[in-house]
């Protein structure tokens, strides 16, 4: 079968919290499923490829987030790829910048890419700690990760939450993350896919267009059980 | 209770009774404050040892580097002694304002304990504000770290040192204008606004074995430190330049620093259970990126201990920024409270590993050959490191 192309978008700007691990997890799980992948690292200043199958964006500091949003808006390829059904996984600052607007370092609303129907302003207090959420379809494994952000994210009618918060803050209104089509945004670090392999397999299913049976790895299961026991008791 | 915790509690009592205790105890005798993400404790010890050429010096012996630790250090020992103090990055602005140090050493800034510490840019911004108008202090700053250069660039008195910086992932963006920084062999610069690595008057050259510090007038000083690695040579270079700023003899400083064997247990060889281990403190990706070079080559097995207590940072996501791939070809023992996180990281790095809750127990299923090693390298996060260090003798 053909090779999947994974584009890691601006890891120098959006990679503060170990989110580069999401690309490692996709490569690892693709290998478990017998899928060949080609990883393209896109640095700021370089054109974003329009033909990648999966785009991955991580979290970052305020100034880096604004720089990334401006560069991606000027480039345009990520928005076009998402419209054409490419898979996008975006974490924290990357999640916020997929929306209509997000607050910059001075809390001024800054235009995002408009790929997700979400708007982000500031939480009264920074959300820092373990996050756990009951998933919504298509996911059925509890969502687990670590959040560290100050964003209150409001979902419009064009986006659905990934899950409902059981511990932590998430979007700030009891929901966590947002998804629409093949686009997923979330506040989960950890990194997200290392602690939520079902999301990784779903991304690979979407990208390949075929149903993939979930593959369990004992190390990952042990980590999930330990984290969920710590957070949820 | 460990001695460090006792010091912190003692410091809290002092500050409760006398809120201005730090300023009162400091008056004019603080020769230096030292701050950085990595290397604070080692740099402070090297500098304190060098400054002893001028007389008695007080300094922390426990790594207690926040307000209470500084207060209790200043309150103990000879009240006339010079003070050389390490200070936590987040607490530096308040302690700097209270102590008016003669010199301030700024080594590096990188991601660390993001649950507690501000992001790097925010720390740099606070430092920059702190230094505006600081006319009585000479800042000794590492020009190779753009975050340090940005924080110190408008300080009234700066001595720039080319101390090197391997880790660049936290200084990708210009703090002034947000553009991506460019780098070539010897310098970094912003192609958009022109912010550039400052011209240095002192430079470190490291040959894999020892460092040579070159000064502005053609003089040079070899640093034959017992502390290993390029990063310790960088720590020593900053300390040596600070002694020049303090009017001391740099050749004598280099000679004294060479006598420092181990700093608060770093690289100390201790016996735990049936294993003799060398303690390596490894608490963030920047530290790890230089530490792997200090370990013996594969296939020698090593122990890695990861905790996530408050002093380690509660979020071990940073494990995914560590180039653990460089440990391939050997067995790694994954232990510590967050050994499950480490195991998943090592799985993805394709590093053979075994998860063991207590590798020092008599029947622990250690990798083949580990028990036969004279010394096993054990890299540990802050609280794991201190636990091993303080319990080693009793086990």
XYZ file of C-alpha atoms in Angstrom:
628
model
C 0.000 0.000 0.000
C 1.064 3.581 -0.411
C 3.058 5.544 2.151
C 1.372 7.986 4.533
C 2.903 11.439 4.801
C 2.916 12.987 8.275
C 3.715 16.688 8.418
C 5.055 17.991 11.729
C 4.187 21.680 11.618
C 6.720 24.150 13.051
C 8.085 21.956 15.866
C 10.531 24.742 16.730
C 7.605 27.046 17.521
C 5.012 24.537 18.671
C 6.831 21.928 20.719
C 7.213 23.149 24.267
C 5.582 20.332 26.166
C 6.873 17.149 24.597
C 4.225 17.254 21.884
C 6.809 16.151 19.329
C 6.092 12.755 20.869
C 2.793 12.623 18.973
C 4.707 12.222 15.713
C 6.835 9.463 17.282
C 3.682 7.664 18.432
C 2.065 7.876 14.984
C 5.209 6.474 13.388
C 5.404 3.706 16.001
C 1.758 2.676 15.750
C 1.779 2.905 11.951
C 4.631 0.380 12.024
C 2.568 -1.899 14.297
C -0.234 -1.759 11.701
C 2.188 -2.349 8.834
C 1.740 1.139 7.423
C 4.736 2.937 5.925
C 5.078 6.569 6.899
C 7.145 9.419 5.664
C 7.666 12.252 8.159
C 8.093 15.785 6.878
C 9.242 18.414 9.342
C 8.067 21.851 8.289
C 10.029 24.738 9.773
C 8.746 28.313 9.784
C 9.631 30.006 6.519
C 9.220 26.773 4.561
C 6.046 26.127 2.580
C 3.549 23.758 4.202
C 2.954 20.787 1.873
C -0.665 20.614 0.758
C -0.645 16.899 0.031
C 0.257 15.451 3.445
C -2.155 12.908 4.908
C -1.755 13.967 8.542
C -0.729 17.330 10.033
C 0.436 17.522 13.639
C 0.718 20.762 15.654
C 1.919 21.011 19.256
C 1.718 23.520 22.075
C 3.901 26.596 22.436
C 4.446 29.889 24.169
C 2.284 32.926 23.431
C 4.665 34.740 21.093
C 5.504 31.530 19.223
C 1.788 30.777 18.889
C 1.104 34.140 17.267
C 4.088 33.726 14.940
C 2.881 30.258 13.926
C -0.696 31.418 13.333
C 0.436 34.331 11.179
C 2.771 32.137 9.128
C 0.132 29.417 8.617
C -2.528 31.951 7.620
C -0.176 33.534 5.087
C 0.804 30.101 3.741
C -2.776 28.834 3.400
C -1.909 25.196 2.648
C -2.989 23.762 6.021
C -6.432 25.337 5.702
C -6.850 24.011 2.151
C -5.644 20.527 3.152
C -8.112 20.418 6.049
C -10.950 21.449 3.730
C -10.019 18.540 1.479
C -10.271 16.042 4.324
C -6.679 15.732 5.553
C -6.299 14.701 9.189
C -5.185 17.429 11.615
C -4.170 16.849 15.237
C -3.509 20.051 17.173
C -2.542 20.376 20.831
C -3.028 23.311 23.210
C -1.657 26.455 21.477
C -1.964 24.579 18.169
C -5.587 23.737 19.010
C -6.397 27.356 19.826
C -4.903 28.681 16.606
C -7.124 26.401 14.507
C -10.093 28.464 15.726
C -11.539 31.834 14.790
C -9.419 33.721 17.300
C -7.222 33.255 20.377
C -5.602 35.670 22.878
C -2.003 36.781 22.191
C 0.576 37.542 24.917
C -1.242 40.793 25.752
C -4.654 39.031 25.748
C -5.615 40.771 22.488
C -7.752 38.525 20.248
C -5.640 37.292 17.325
C -7.041 35.760 14.163
C -6.678 31.997 13.892
C -7.088 29.769 10.842
C -10.839 29.153 11.140
C -10.398 25.408 10.568
C -12.341 24.594 13.754
C -15.491 26.413 14.859
C -14.017 27.485 18.209
C -13.119 30.779 19.891
C -10.639 31.105 22.746
C -10.285 33.772 25.426
C -8.697 33.658 28.888
C -9.590 31.457 31.839
C -9.747 33.372 35.147
C -6.909 31.133 36.393
C -4.321 29.049 34.519
C -5.259 25.367 34.215
C -2.311 23.215 35.281
C -2.571 19.549 36.167
C -3.807 16.123 35.176
C -6.837 16.108 32.885
C -9.204 13.186 32.433
C -12.362 13.155 30.333
C -15.135 10.745 29.437
C -14.836 10.388 25.661
C -17.520 10.950 23.090
C -17.865 8.907 19.899
C -15.892 7.745 18.015
C -13.681 7.265 21.095
C -14.525 4.989 24.002
C -11.270 4.962 25.999
C -11.084 7.578 28.766
C -9.040 10.555 27.660
C -5.964 11.178 29.809
C -3.192 13.745 29.765
C -1.722 16.812 31.403
C -2.968 20.330 30.731
C -1.085 23.606 31.156
C -2.859 26.565 29.573
C -4.832 29.722 30.241
C -7.349 29.373 27.417
C -11.132 29.172 27.767
C -12.301 27.631 24.511
C -15.892 28.015 23.353
C -17.265 25.613 20.756
C -19.602 26.786 18.019
C -22.261 24.630 16.383
C -19.757 23.372 13.796
C -17.560 21.550 16.310
C -18.181 18.760 18.829
C -16.331 18.223 22.111
C -13.934 15.283 22.332
C -15.205 14.454 25.784
C -16.575 15.679 29.095
C -14.126 16.568 31.852
C -13.923 14.301 34.901
C -10.789 15.859 36.390
C -9.144 19.125 35.415
C -10.399 22.081 33.396
C -10.237 21.354 29.642
C -12.152 23.923 27.585
C -13.355 25.556 30.794
C -17.077 24.783 30.422
C -16.983 21.105 31.384
C -16.039 19.907 27.926
C -12.614 19.010 26.566
C -11.220 19.451 23.082
C -13.049 19.810 19.810
C -13.423 17.795 16.637
C -15.004 18.232 13.261
C -14.504 15.993 10.237
C -10.939 14.727 10.461
C -9.697 17.583 12.636
C -8.954 17.051 16.351
C -7.949 19.753 18.806
C -7.211 19.090 22.473
C -5.529 20.441 25.593
C -4.044 17.015 26.363
C -0.273 16.895 26.644
C 1.536 13.818 27.897
C 1.939 13.586 24.905
C -1.673 13.050 23.895
C -1.196 10.046 21.613
C 1.212 8.249 23.959
C -1.470 8.235 26.629
C -4.429 7.872 24.233
C -3.394 5.322 21.599
C -6.996 4.980 20.422
C -6.802 8.520 19.054
C -3.590 7.588 17.241
C -5.230 4.545 15.643
C -8.289 6.601 14.687
C -6.039 9.139 12.975
C -4.321 6.333 11.059
C -7.722 4.844 10.130
C -8.936 8.172 8.794
C -5.715 8.728 6.873
C -5.636 5.265 5.294
C -9.389 4.984 4.779
C -9.473 1.547 6.346
C -10.655 0.255 9.684
C -7.690 -0.642 11.904
C -8.080 -3.032 14.821
C -6.801 -1.452 18.042
C -3.436 -2.853 19.095
C -2.768 -2.932 22.828
C 0.743 -2.505 24.211
C 1.351 -3.512 27.848
C 3.605 -0.527 28.654
C 0.951 1.899 27.434
C -1.865 0.105 29.242
C 0.173 0.159 32.455
C 0.735 3.895 32.108
C -2.951 4.591 31.434
C -4.056 2.502 34.402
C -1.558 4.167 36.704
C -2.547 7.685 35.606
C -6.291 7.082 35.740
C -6.008 5.485 39.171
C -4.027 8.496 40.401
C -6.463 11.029 38.975
C -9.825 9.326 39.319
C -9.111 7.000 42.234
C 13.515 15.576 57.743
C 16.516 16.289 55.542
C 18.900 19.113 56.293
C 17.689 21.094 53.280
C 14.096 20.980 54.467
C 15.196 22.080 57.930
C 16.946 25.046 56.348
C 13.835 25.993 54.411
C 11.685 25.877 57.550
C 14.308 27.860 59.475
C 14.277 30.421 56.683
C 10.492 30.685 56.813
C 10.689 31.411 60.543
C 13.298 34.120 59.963
C 11.207 35.768 57.247
C 8.081 35.609 59.419
C 9.879 37.370 62.277
C 11.742 39.829 60.029
C 10.260 40.228 56.548
C 13.230 42.319 55.391
C 15.733 39.817 56.734
C 17.362 39.168 53.348
C 18.090 42.859 52.718
C 19.255 43.366 56.315
C 21.497 40.302 56.315
C 22.864 40.979 52.854
C 23.805 44.651 53.263
C 26.969 45.018 51.154
C 28.436 41.568 51.241
C 26.777 39.653 48.414
C 29.546 39.116 45.888
C 27.415 37.111 43.497
C 24.029 35.649 42.723
C 23.937 32.738 40.279
C 20.884 31.753 38.271
C 20.205 29.494 35.285
C 17.949 26.592 34.425
C 20.896 24.191 34.571
C 24.176 24.456 36.438
C 23.218 26.854 39.260
C 24.458 24.662 42.063
C 27.718 23.661 40.358
C 28.491 27.208 39.205
C 27.802 28.535 42.696
C 30.098 25.980 44.290
C 32.878 26.662 41.790
C 32.564 30.406 42.285
C 32.322 30.232 46.085
C 35.475 28.092 46.126
C 37.292 30.586 43.883
C 36.173 33.615 45.919
C 37.607 32.056 49.088
C 40.952 33.409 47.876
C 39.679 36.758 49.254
C 38.478 35.430 52.617
C 35.609 33.465 54.142
C 32.569 32.837 51.927
C 29.068 31.713 52.843
C 26.992 29.809 50.320
C 24.224 27.206 50.251
C 25.270 23.638 50.872
C 21.900 22.093 50.209
C 20.571 23.622 47.005
C 17.892 25.546 48.959
C 17.700 28.424 46.504
C 14.353 30.118 47.077
C 13.635 32.976 49.486
C 13.798 30.967 52.701
C 16.953 29.085 51.698
C 18.704 32.356 50.869
C 17.569 33.909 54.178
C 18.843 31.070 56.315
C 22.165 30.958 54.444
C 22.712 34.660 55.034
C 21.741 34.243 58.696
C 24.251 31.472 59.331
C 28.023 31.607 59.594
C 30.324 34.598 59.798
C 28.178 37.764 59.477
C 31.059 39.536 57.719
C 31.749 36.748 55.208
C 31.239 37.348 51.507
C 28.141 35.669 50.111
C 27.905 33.689 46.862
C 24.348 32.446 46.421
C 22.418 30.369 43.937
C 18.905 31.603 43.255
C 15.894 29.925 41.676
C 14.967 31.547 38.338
C 11.483 32.576 39.441
C 12.699 34.044 42.755
C 15.630 35.936 41.250
C 13.933 39.344 40.740
C 12.890 39.627 44.405
C 16.201 38.349 45.777
C 18.205 40.509 43.367
C 16.311 43.623 44.544
C 16.924 42.757 48.198
C 20.626 41.886 47.953
C 22.173 44.309 45.408
C 24.858 41.784 44.426
C 28.192 42.935 43.018
C 27.898 40.371 40.234
C 25.074 38.332 38.744
C 25.840 35.197 36.736
C 23.245 34.176 34.153
C 23.986 30.837 32.494
C 21.052 29.534 30.435
C 17.280 29.283 30.235
C 15.326 26.292 28.963
C 12.081 24.460 29.581
C 11.940 23.058 33.100
C 9.127 22.405 35.546
C 6.583 24.109 33.315
C 3.842 23.419 35.856
C 5.544 25.767 38.338
C 7.908 27.922 36.344
C 6.755 30.390 33.759
C 7.582 29.656 30.164
C 11.107 30.674 29.154
C 10.036 33.934 27.513
C 8.200 35.030 30.641
C 11.234 34.388 32.875
C 13.435 36.328 30.436
C 10.989 39.241 30.492
C 11.035 39.392 34.315
C 14.827 39.282 34.334
C 15.035 42.076 31.789
C 12.799 44.308 33.929
C 14.869 43.429 36.988
C 18.097 44.535 35.274
C 16.881 47.872 34.002
C 18.736 50.494 36.059
C 20.822 47.925 37.956
C 23.907 50.142 37.894
C 25.700 48.631 40.894
C 25.809 45.091 39.508
C 28.059 43.583 36.842
C 26.127 40.940 34.924
C 28.229 38.012 33.693
C 26.057 36.550 30.963
C 26.269 33.675 28.489
C 25.992 35.291 25.049
C 25.358 31.934 23.366
C 21.903 31.643 24.917
C 19.604 34.109 23.116
C 17.162 34.223 26.048
C 19.971 35.253 28.401
C 21.279 37.792 25.875
C 17.820 39.278 25.479
C 17.276 39.523 29.255
C 20.663 41.193 29.859
C 21.160 43.261 26.708
C 20.017 46.568 28.252
C 21.608 46.057 31.662
C 24.013 48.909 32.491
C 27.076 46.665 33.058
C 27.417 43.367 31.211
C 30.415 41.157 30.590
C 29.490 38.791 27.757
C 30.946 35.295 27.860
C 30.860 32.814 24.968
C 30.142 29.840 27.217
C 28.359 27.726 24.599
C 24.855 26.279 24.441
C 24.030 22.855 22.972
C 20.259 22.995 23.521
C 18.559 25.460 21.163
C 14.939 24.267 21.141
C 13.832 26.896 23.658
C 15.330 29.819 21.807
C 13.997 29.221 18.317
C 12.191 32.542 18.189
C 13.509 36.098 18.568
C 12.200 37.419 21.879
C 12.205 40.911 20.427
C 10.167 40.457 17.249
C 8.944 36.860 17.119
C 10.827 35.876 13.947
C 12.747 32.613 13.739
C 16.370 33.008 14.828
C 19.106 31.917 12.433
C 22.317 30.226 13.529
C 25.684 29.636 11.933
C 28.890 28.100 13.287
C 29.688 30.801 15.788
C 26.663 32.958 16.395
C 22.903 33.367 16.306
C 21.019 36.316 14.836
C 17.534 37.504 13.953
C 17.123 37.997 10.191
C 14.116 40.256 10.780
C 15.020 42.786 13.502
C 18.793 42.358 13.626
C 19.059 41.228 17.250
C 22.379 39.348 17.240
C 24.609 37.441 19.612
C 26.524 40.119 21.541
C 30.261 40.486 20.960
C 31.960 38.544 23.736
C 35.016 39.591 25.679
C 35.571 36.127 27.190
C 35.226 32.797 25.372
C 35.293 29.147 26.368
C 37.031 26.588 24.211
C 36.370 22.938 25.158
C 38.436 20.115 23.716
C 36.456 17.179 25.125
C 38.726 16.966 28.133
C 39.177 20.413 29.604
C 38.171 23.994 28.925
C 40.309 26.996 28.132
C 38.926 30.437 28.911
C 40.258 33.170 26.623
C 40.154 36.739 27.923
C 39.959 40.129 26.228
C 43.686 40.908 26.439
C 44.998 37.672 25.002
C 45.277 35.939 28.363
C 43.934 32.399 28.750
C 43.270 30.071 31.651
C 42.928 26.294 31.494
C 40.136 24.789 33.583
C 41.090 21.284 34.651
C 37.905 20.576 36.539
C 37.079 17.293 38.193
C 33.424 17.886 37.325
C 32.917 16.220 33.923
C 31.520 17.471 30.633
C 31.349 20.562 28.455
C 28.575 22.089 30.553
C 30.729 22.093 33.694
C 33.504 23.830 31.771
C 30.864 26.445 30.847
C 29.907 26.777 34.512
C 33.567 27.211 35.399
C 34.094 29.817 32.660
C 31.255 32.004 33.988
C 32.612 31.667 37.532
C 36.141 32.561 36.430
C 34.969 35.693 34.620
C 32.933 36.694 37.680
C 36.044 36.537 39.837
C 37.737 38.932 37.416
C 34.778 41.297 37.791
C 35.216 41.008 41.563
C 38.853 42.060 41.234
C 40.274 38.637 42.075
C 43.050 36.665 40.383
C 41.642 34.396 37.638
C 44.669 32.073 37.650
C 44.140 31.478 41.353
C 40.400 30.998 40.677
C 41.132 28.292 38.089
C 43.506 26.569 40.485
C 40.947 26.569 43.312
C 38.060 25.433 41.107
C 40.119 22.424 39.997
C 39.925 21.186 43.586
C 36.123 20.866 43.608
C 35.429 17.120 43.553
C 31.671 16.773 43.697
C 28.926 19.320 44.153
C 26.051 18.326 46.444
C 26.337 14.737 45.372
C 26.533 15.301 41.613
C 28.766 12.590 40.097
C 29.308 11.211 43.586
C 29.860 7.462 43.726
C 27.749 5.864 46.442
C 26.717 2.364 47.425
C 23.026 1.507 47.451
C 22.160 -2.080 48.318
C 24.545 -4.248 46.341
C 25.179 -1.675 43.629
C 27.802 1.029 43.513
C 26.297 3.876 41.504
C 27.450 7.212 40.135
C 24.751 9.825 40.754
C 23.859 11.985 37.748
C 21.280 14.732 38.123
C 19.130 14.870 34.986
C 16.032 16.957 35.343
C 15.164 18.436 31.956
C 15.821 17.990 28.205
C 18.664 20.519 28.028
C 20.492 18.813 30.887
C 19.929 15.389 29.348
C 21.186 16.520 25.958
C 24.658 17.019 27.446
C 24.553 14.255 30.048
C 24.356 11.333 27.615
C 27.923 12.169 26.532
C 29.138 11.727 30.101
C 27.783 8.156 30.345
C 29.912 5.183 29.279
C 29.106 4.000 25.749
C 26.640 1.226 24.869
C 26.214 -1.622 25.647
C 26.905 -0.601 29.269
C 23.515 -0.682 31.045
C 22.353 2.337 33.053
C 19.600 3.221 35.528
C 17.192 6.100 34.887
C 14.971 7.287 37.745
C 12.056 9.625 37.047
C 9.903 11.200 39.762
C 7.269 13.920 39.451
C 7.192 15.510 42.879
C 6.878 19.294 43.120
C 10.631 19.856 42.814
C 10.846 17.613 39.730
C 7.940 19.245 37.934
C 4.594 17.484 38.075
C 4.398 16.873 34.329
C 6.934 14.435 32.851
C 5.909 15.201 29.243
C 9.435 16.582 28.897
C 10.694 12.998 28.637
C 9.568 13.194 24.989
C 11.959 16.107 24.373
C 14.923 14.101 25.673
C 16.961 12.367 22.949
C 16.695 8.934 24.606
C 17.338 7.410 21.172
C 21.004 8.020 21.978
C 20.787 5.299 24.658
C 20.029 2.608 22.042
C 22.152 -0.496 22.108
C 22.055 -0.943 25.867
C 19.597 -1.995 28.555
C 18.041 0.751 30.632
C 16.503 0.143 34.027
C 13.413 2.371 34.284
C 12.533 3.242 37.852
C 11.094 6.045 39.997
C 7.480 7.095 40.569
C 7.012 7.788 36.857
C 8.726 4.660 35.556
C 5.600 3.842 33.560
C 5.944 7.112 31.624
C 9.641 6.433 31.070
C 8.918 2.890 29.843
C 6.496 4.211 27.203
C 9.036 6.811 26.126
C 11.823 4.190 25.853
C 9.480 1.880 23.920
C 9.063 4.611 21.311
C 12.781 5.405 21.324
C 13.469 1.706 20.618
C 15.635 1.424 23.709
C 15.672 -1.957 25.474
C 14.424 -1.490 28.988
C 13.201 -3.237 32.073
C 10.846 -1.618 34.581
C 11.903 -2.270 38.176
C 10.316 -0.653 41.213
C 13.414 -1.098 43.411
C 16.564 -1.935 41.436
C 18.578 -1.988 44.672
C 16.607 -4.864 46.208
C 18.696 -8.046 46.551
C 16.716 -10.025 43.981
C 15.957 -7.224 41.521
C 15.901 -8.596 37.938
C 18.705 -6.357 36.711
C 20.015 -6.516 33.127
C 22.793 -8.976 32.441
C 26.168 -7.610 33.437
C 24.892 -4.748 35.583
C 25.796 -6.347 38.908
C 29.294 -6.972 37.619
C 29.964 -3.294 36.834
C 32.282 -1.499 39.237
C 30.108 1.611 38.964
C 26.631 1.900 37.432
C 25.565 5.289 36.103
C 22.242 6.331 37.611
C 20.583 9.417 36.151
C 17.795 10.759 38.329
C 15.438 13.690 38.616
C 15.834 16.095 41.519
C 13.920 14.341 44.288
C 15.055 10.878 43.204
C 18.651 12.113 43.161
C 18.383 13.544 46.659
C 16.656 10.470 47.983
C 19.478 8.257 46.701
C 22.111 10.634 47.978
C 20.722 10.890 51.484
C 19.779 7.240 51.918
C 22.799 5.658 50.207
C 24.874 5.208 53.332
C 22.105 3.762 55.438
C 20.960 1.099 53.004
